[in-house]
Coordinates of C-alpha atoms in Angstrom, one line a residue:
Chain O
X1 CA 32.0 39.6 -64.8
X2 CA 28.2 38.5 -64.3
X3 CA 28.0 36.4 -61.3
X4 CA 27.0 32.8 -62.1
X5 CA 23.4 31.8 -61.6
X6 CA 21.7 28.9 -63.6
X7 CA 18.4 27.8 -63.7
X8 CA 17.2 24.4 -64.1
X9 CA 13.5 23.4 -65.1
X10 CA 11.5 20.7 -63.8
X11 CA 7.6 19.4 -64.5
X12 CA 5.8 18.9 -61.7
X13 CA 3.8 15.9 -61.6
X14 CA 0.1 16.6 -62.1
X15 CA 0.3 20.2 -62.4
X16 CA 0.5 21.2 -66.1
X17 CA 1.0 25.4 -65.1
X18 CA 3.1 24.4 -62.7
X19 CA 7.8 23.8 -63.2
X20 CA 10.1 23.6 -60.9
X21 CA 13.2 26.0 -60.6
X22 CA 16.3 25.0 -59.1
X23 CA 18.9 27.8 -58.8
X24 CA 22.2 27.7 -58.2
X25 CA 25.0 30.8 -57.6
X26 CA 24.4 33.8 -57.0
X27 CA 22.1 36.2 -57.4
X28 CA 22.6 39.9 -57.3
X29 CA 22.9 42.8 -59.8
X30 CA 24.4 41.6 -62.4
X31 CA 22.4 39.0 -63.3
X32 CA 19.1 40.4 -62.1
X33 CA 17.8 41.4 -65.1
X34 CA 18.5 37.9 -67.3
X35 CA 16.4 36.5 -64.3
X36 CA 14.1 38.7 -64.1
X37 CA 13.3 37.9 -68.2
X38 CA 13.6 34.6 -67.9
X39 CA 10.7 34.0 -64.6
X40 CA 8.4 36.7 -66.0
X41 CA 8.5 34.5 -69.3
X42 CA 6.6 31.9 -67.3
X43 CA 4.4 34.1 -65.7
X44 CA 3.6 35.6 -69.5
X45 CA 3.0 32.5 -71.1
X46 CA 0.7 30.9 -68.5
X47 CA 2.7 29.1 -66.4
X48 CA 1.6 31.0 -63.1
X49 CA 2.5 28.0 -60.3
X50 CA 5.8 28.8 -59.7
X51 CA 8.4 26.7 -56.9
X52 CA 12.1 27.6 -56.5
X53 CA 14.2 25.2 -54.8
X54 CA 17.3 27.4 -53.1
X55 CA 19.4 25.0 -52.1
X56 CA 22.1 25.6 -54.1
X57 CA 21.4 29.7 -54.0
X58 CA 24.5 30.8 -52.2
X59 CA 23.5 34.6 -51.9
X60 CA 20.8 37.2 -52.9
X61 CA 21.3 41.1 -52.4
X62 CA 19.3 43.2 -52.3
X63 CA 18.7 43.8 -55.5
X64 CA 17.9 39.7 -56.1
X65 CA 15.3 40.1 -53.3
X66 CA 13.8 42.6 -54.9
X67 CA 13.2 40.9 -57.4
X68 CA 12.2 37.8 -55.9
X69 CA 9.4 40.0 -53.8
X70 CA 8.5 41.6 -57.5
X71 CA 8.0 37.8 -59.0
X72 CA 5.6 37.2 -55.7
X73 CA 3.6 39.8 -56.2
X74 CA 3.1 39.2 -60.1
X75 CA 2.2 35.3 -59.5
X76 CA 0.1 36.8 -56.6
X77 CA -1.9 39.0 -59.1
X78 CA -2.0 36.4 -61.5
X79 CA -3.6 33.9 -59.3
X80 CA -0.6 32.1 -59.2
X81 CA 2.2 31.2 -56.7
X82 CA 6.0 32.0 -56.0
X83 CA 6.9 29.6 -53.5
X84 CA 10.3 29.8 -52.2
X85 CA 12.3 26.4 -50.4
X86 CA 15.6 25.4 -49.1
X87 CA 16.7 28.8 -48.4
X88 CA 19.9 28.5 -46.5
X89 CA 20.6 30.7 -43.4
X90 CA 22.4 33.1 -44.5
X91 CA 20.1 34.3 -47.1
X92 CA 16.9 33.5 -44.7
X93 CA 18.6 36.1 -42.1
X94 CA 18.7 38.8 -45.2
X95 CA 15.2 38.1 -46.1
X96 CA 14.3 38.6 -42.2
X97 CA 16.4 42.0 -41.7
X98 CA 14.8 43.3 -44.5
X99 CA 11.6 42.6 -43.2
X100 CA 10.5 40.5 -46.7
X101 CA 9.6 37.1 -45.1
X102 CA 5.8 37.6 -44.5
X103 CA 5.8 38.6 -48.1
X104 CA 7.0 35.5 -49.3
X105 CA 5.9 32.0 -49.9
X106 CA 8.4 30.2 -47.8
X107 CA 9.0 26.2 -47.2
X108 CA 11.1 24.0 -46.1
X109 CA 11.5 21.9 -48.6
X110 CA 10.0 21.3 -52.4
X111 CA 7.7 18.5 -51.1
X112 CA 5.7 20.8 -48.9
X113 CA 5.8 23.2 -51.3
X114 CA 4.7 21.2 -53.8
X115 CA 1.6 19.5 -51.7
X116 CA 0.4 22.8 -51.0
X117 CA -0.2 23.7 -54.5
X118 CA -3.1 21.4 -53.8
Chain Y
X1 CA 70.3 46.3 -33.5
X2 CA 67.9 46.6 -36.7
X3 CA 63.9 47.5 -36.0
X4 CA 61.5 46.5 -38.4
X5 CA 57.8 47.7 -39.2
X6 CA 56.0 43.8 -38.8
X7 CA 53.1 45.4 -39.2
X8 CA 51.3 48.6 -38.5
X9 CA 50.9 47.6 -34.8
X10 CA 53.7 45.3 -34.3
X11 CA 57.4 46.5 -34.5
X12 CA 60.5 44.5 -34.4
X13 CA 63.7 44.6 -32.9
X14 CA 66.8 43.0 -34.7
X15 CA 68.9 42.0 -31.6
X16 CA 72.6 41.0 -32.5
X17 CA 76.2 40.4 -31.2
X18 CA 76.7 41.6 -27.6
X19 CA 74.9 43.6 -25.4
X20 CA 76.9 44.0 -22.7
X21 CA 77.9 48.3 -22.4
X22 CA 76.5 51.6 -21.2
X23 CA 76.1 52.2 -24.5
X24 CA 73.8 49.0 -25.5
X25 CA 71.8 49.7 -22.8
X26 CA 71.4 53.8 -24.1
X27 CA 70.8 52.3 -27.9
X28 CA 68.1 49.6 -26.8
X29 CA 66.4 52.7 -24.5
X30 CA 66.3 54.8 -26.9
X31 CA 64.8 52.8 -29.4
X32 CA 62.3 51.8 -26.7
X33 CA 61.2 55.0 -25.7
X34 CA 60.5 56.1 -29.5
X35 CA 58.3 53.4 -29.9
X36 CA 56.3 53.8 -26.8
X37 CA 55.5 57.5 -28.4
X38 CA 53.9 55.8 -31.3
X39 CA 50.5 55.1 -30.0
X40 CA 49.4 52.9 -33.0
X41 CA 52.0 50.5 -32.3
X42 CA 50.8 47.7 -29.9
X43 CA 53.4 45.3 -29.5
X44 CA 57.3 45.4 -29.4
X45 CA 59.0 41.8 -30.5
X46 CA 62.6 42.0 -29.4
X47 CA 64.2 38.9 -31.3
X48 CA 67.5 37.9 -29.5
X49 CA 68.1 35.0 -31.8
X50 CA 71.8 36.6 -33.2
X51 CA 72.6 38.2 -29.8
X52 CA 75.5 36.2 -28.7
X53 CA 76.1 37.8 -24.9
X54 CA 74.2 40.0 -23.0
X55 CA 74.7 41.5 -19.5
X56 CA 72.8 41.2 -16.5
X57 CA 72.0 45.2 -16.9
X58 CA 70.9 45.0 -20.1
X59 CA 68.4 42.1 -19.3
X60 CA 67.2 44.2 -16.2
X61 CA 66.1 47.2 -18.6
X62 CA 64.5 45.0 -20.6
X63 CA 61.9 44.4 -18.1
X64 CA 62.1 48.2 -16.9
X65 CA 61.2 48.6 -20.5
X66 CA 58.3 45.8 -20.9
X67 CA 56.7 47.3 -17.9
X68 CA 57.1 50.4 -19.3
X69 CA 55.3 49.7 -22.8
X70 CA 52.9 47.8 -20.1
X71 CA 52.1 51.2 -18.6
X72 CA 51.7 52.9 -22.4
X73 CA 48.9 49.6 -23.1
X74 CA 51.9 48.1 -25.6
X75 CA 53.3 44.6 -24.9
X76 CA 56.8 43.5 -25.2
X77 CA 57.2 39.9 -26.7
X78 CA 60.9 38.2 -27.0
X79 CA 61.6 35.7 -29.5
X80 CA 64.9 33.4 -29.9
X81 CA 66.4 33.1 -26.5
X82 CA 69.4 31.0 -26.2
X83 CA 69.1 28.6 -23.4
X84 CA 71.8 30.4 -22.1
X85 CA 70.1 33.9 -21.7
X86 CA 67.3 32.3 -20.5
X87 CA 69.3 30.6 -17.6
X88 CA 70.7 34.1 -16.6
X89 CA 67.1 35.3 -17.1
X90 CA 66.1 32.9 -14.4
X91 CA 68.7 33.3 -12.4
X92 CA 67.9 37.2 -12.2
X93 CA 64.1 36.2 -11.5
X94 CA 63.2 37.8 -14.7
X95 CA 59.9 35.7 -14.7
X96 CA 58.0 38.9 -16.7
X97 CA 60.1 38.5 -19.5
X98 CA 60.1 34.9 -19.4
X99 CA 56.4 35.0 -19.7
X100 CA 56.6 36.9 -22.9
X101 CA 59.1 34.4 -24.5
X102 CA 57.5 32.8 -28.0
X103 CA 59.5 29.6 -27.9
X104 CA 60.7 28.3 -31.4
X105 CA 57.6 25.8 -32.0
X106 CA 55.4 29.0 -31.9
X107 CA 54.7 30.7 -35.2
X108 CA 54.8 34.5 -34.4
X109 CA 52.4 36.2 -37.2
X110 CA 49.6 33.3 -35.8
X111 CA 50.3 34.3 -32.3
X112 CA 49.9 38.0 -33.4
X113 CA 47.4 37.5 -35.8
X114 CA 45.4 35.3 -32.8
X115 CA 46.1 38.1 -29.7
X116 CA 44.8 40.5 -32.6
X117 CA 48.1 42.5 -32.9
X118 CA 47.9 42.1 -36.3
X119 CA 46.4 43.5 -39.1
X120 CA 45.9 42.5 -42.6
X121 CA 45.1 44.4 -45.3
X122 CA 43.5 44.5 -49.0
X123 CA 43.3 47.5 -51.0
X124 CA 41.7 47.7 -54.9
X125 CA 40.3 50.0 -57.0
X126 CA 37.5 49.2 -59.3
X127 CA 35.9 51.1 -62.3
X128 CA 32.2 52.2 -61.6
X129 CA 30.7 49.2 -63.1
X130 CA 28.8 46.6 -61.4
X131 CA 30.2 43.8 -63.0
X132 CA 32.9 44.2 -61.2
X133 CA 31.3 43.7 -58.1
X134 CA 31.1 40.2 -57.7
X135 CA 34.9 39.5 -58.0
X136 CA 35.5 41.5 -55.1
X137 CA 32.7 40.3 -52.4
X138 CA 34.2 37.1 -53.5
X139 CA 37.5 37.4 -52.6
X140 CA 36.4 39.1 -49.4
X141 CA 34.2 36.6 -48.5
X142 CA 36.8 33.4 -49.3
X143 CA 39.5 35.3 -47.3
X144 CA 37.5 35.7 -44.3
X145 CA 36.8 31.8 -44.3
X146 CA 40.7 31.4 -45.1
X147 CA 41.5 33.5 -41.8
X148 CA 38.7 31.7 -40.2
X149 CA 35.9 34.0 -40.1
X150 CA 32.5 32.0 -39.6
X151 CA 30.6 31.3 -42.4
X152 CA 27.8 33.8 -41.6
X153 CA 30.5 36.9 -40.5
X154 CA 31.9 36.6 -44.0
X155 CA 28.9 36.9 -45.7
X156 CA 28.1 39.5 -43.8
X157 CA 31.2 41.1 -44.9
X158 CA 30.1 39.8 -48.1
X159 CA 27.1 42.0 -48.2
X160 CA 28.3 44.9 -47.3
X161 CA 30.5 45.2 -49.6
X162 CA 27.9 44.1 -52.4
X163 CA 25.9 46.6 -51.6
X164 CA 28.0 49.5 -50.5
X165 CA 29.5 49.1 -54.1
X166 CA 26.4 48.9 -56.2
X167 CA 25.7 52.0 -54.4
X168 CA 28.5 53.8 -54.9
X169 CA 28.3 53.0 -58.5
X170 CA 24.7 53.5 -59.1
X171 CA 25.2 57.3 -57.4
X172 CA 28.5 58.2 -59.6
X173 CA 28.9 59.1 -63.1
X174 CA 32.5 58.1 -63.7
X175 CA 33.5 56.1 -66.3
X176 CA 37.8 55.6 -65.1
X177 CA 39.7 52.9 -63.7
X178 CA 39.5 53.9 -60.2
X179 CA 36.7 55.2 -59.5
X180 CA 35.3 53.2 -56.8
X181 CA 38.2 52.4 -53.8
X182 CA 37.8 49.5 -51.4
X183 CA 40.0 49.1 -48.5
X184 CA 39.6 45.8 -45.9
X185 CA 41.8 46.4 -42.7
X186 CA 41.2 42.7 -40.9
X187 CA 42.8 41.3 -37.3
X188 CA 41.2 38.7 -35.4
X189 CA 38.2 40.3 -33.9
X190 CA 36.8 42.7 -36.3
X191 CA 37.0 44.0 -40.4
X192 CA 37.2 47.4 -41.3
X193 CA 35.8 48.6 -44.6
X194 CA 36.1 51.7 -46.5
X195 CA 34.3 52.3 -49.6
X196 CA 34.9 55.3 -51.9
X197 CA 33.2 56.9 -54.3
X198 CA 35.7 59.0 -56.2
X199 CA 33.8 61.2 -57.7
X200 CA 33.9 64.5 -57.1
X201 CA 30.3 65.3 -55.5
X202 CA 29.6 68.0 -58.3
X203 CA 29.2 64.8 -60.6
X204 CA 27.5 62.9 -58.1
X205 CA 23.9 62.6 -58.8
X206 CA 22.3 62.6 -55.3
X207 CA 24.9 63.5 -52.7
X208 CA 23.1 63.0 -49.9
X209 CA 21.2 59.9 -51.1
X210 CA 23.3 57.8 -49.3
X211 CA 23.5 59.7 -45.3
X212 CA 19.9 59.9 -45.8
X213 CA 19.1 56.1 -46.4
X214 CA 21.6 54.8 -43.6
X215 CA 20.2 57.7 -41.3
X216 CA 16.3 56.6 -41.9
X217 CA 14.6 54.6 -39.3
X218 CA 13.8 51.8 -41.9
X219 CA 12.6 50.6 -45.6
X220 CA 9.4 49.6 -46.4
X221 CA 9.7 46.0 -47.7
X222 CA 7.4 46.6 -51.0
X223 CA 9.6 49.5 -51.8
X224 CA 12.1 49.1 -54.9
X225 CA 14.7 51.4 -53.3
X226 CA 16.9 51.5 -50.2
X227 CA 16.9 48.1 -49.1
X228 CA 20.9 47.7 -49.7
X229 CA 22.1 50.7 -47.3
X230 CA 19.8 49.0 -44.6
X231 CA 21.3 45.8 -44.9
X232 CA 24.5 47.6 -44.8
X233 CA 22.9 49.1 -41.4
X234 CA 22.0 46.1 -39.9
X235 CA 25.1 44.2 -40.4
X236 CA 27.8 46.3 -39.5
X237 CA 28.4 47.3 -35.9
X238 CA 29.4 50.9 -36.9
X239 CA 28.5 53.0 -40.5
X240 CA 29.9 56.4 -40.8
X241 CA 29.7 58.8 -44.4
X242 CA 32.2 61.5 -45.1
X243 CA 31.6 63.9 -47.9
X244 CA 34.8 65.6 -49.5
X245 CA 35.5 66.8 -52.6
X246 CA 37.6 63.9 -53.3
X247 CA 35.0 61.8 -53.0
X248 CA 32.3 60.1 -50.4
X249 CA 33.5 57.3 -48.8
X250 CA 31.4 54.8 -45.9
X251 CA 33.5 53.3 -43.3
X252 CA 31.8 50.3 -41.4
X253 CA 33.3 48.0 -38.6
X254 CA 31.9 44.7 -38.3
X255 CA 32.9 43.3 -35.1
X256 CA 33.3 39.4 -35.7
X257 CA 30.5 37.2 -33.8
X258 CA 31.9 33.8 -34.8

């Protein structure tokens, strides 16, 4: 069975190219692709400013990072952003051993993400 | 006297009626000496809770015997003294045996399971299909928490397995029930896993994918491929790959921190 993973969509205030993406589950293999279609639908229609609030992400694998690193690169060549926040310590430590961190937009929280979209 | 397999490192003798003759004392040795020749097994738990008399000779080769099993790494424990044995006991300065004595308010699988004499175990078998994945790093994951794994060491486990499977499935070609194997041996201070890949390697797309990717010195981060296998490296305290025409299968200890 697919793992669960839902996505929920905000506005951000002031910044019409810009939503909000809380996750919450997990994120691995089987529902990679799904994910993959549904970000790089933003991305496509012109919504290139891009923050995902992990807090509720309980677990990536590799093959959600990759993705995750393939979504910074795209905003990235877009002029855009991929900002990641919240990310909880077990997933932070995968990020690290894979040696992914300086290649993502990481915060603390959605507020300092969101002020430096400024 | 009736021995039982507790667990694959823990044995158990039966104890019952009286122990008083020559002959008890050749039965209990005898069963003694056969298990310190099994090197798996670690511990001995004599239970004396239906022996109703025993002799001051048959208490004495009990402690020949625990020091013994002492001198073979194995550890005697005794469970269900009366207070009548253990007053002879004392009166014969048996103070080894004594020591080993798991009165009645202690639970004997948490003492074993907490002085890592014992192990549990969870075998499946999954068909090469990643969708199957999840359910298994799951349960893994919630039954390392249940047995009080920290947090992080279970998601280690977690991962492993995650990714060990994904790769064992991406590399096969099967298509059957049981095609991918996963066996979790777990005590108190570490988790063995072993992941199969039954496939025979004819079928197997890139047999040495796998020994290659845990055998290189690292992944480059913008790389699509081979960041799962590193995890896998980094995580576990020991990775080893055996090719057989049964199948590949990756064993990994992971040595718990928390």
């Amino acid at each position: 069975m697919q793992s669960q993973l839902t996505i929920a969509i905000e506005d951000i205030d002031r910044a019409p190219n810009a939503k909000l993406l809380r996750f919450t589950g997990d994120l691995d293999a089987t529902n990679v692709e799904d994910t993959l279609s549904k970000i790089m639908g933003f991305f496509e229609n012109g919504t290139i400013f891009l923050i995902a609030d992990f807090t509720n992400l309980r677990y990536v694998n590799s093959t959600g990072l990759g993705i995750l690193l393939h979504f910074a690169k795209v905003a990235k060549d877009k002029n855009g952003c991929f900002k990641i926040t919240n990310i909880n310590e077990n997933v932070y430590e995968i990020i690290e051993i894979i040696g992914a961190t300086p290649l993502l937009d990481i915060y603390d929280d959605v507020t300092e993400a969101i002020k430096a979209l400024a | 006297m009736e021995r039982i397999s507790y667990s694959p490192e823990t044995v158990m003798l039966r104890l019952s009626g009286h122990l008083l003759s020559e002959n008890d004392i050749k039965s209990v040795r005898k069963e003694i000496e056969k298990i310190e020749q099994q090197t798996e097994v670690k511990c001995l738990v004599s239970d004396f809770s239906e022996v109703t008399a025993i002799s001051p000779e048959v208490i004495k080769l009990f402690a020949q015997c625990q020091a013994d099993l002492k001198s073979h790494s194995q550890e005697m424990l005794l469970t269900g003294l009366s207070e009548e044995i253990e007053l002879l006991m004392n009166s014969l300065n048996m103070d080894s045996l004594l020591h080993n004595h798991l009165s009645k308010d202690v639970q004997l699988e948490e003492y074993l399971w907490s002085h890592d004499l014992k192990t549990e175990e969870i075998n499946c078998s999954l068909p090469a299909d990643i969708l199957y994945v999840p359910a298994i790093r799951q349960m893994a994951q919630r039954y390392l928490l249940q047995k009080g794994y920290s947090d992080k060491d279970a998601f280690h486990v977690e991962t492993i397995i995650d990714e060990l499977c994904n790769n064992a499935i991406e590399h096969g070609s099967g298509g059957n029930a049981d095609d991918i194997g996963v066996v979790m041996w777990i005590t108190c201070s570490h988790v063995k896993i072993i992941i199969t890949n039954k496939i025979s390697p004819s079928k197997v797309k890139k047999i040495n994918s796998i020994s290659q990717q845990l055998n290189s010195a690292g992944v480059d981060p913008h790389s699509t491929r081979g960041r799962g296998l590193l995890l896998v490296k980094m995580l576990a305290n020991e990775v080893t790959v055996n090719h057989s025409e049964s199948g590949t299968s990756v064993h990994v200890t992971k040595v718990r921190e928390g």
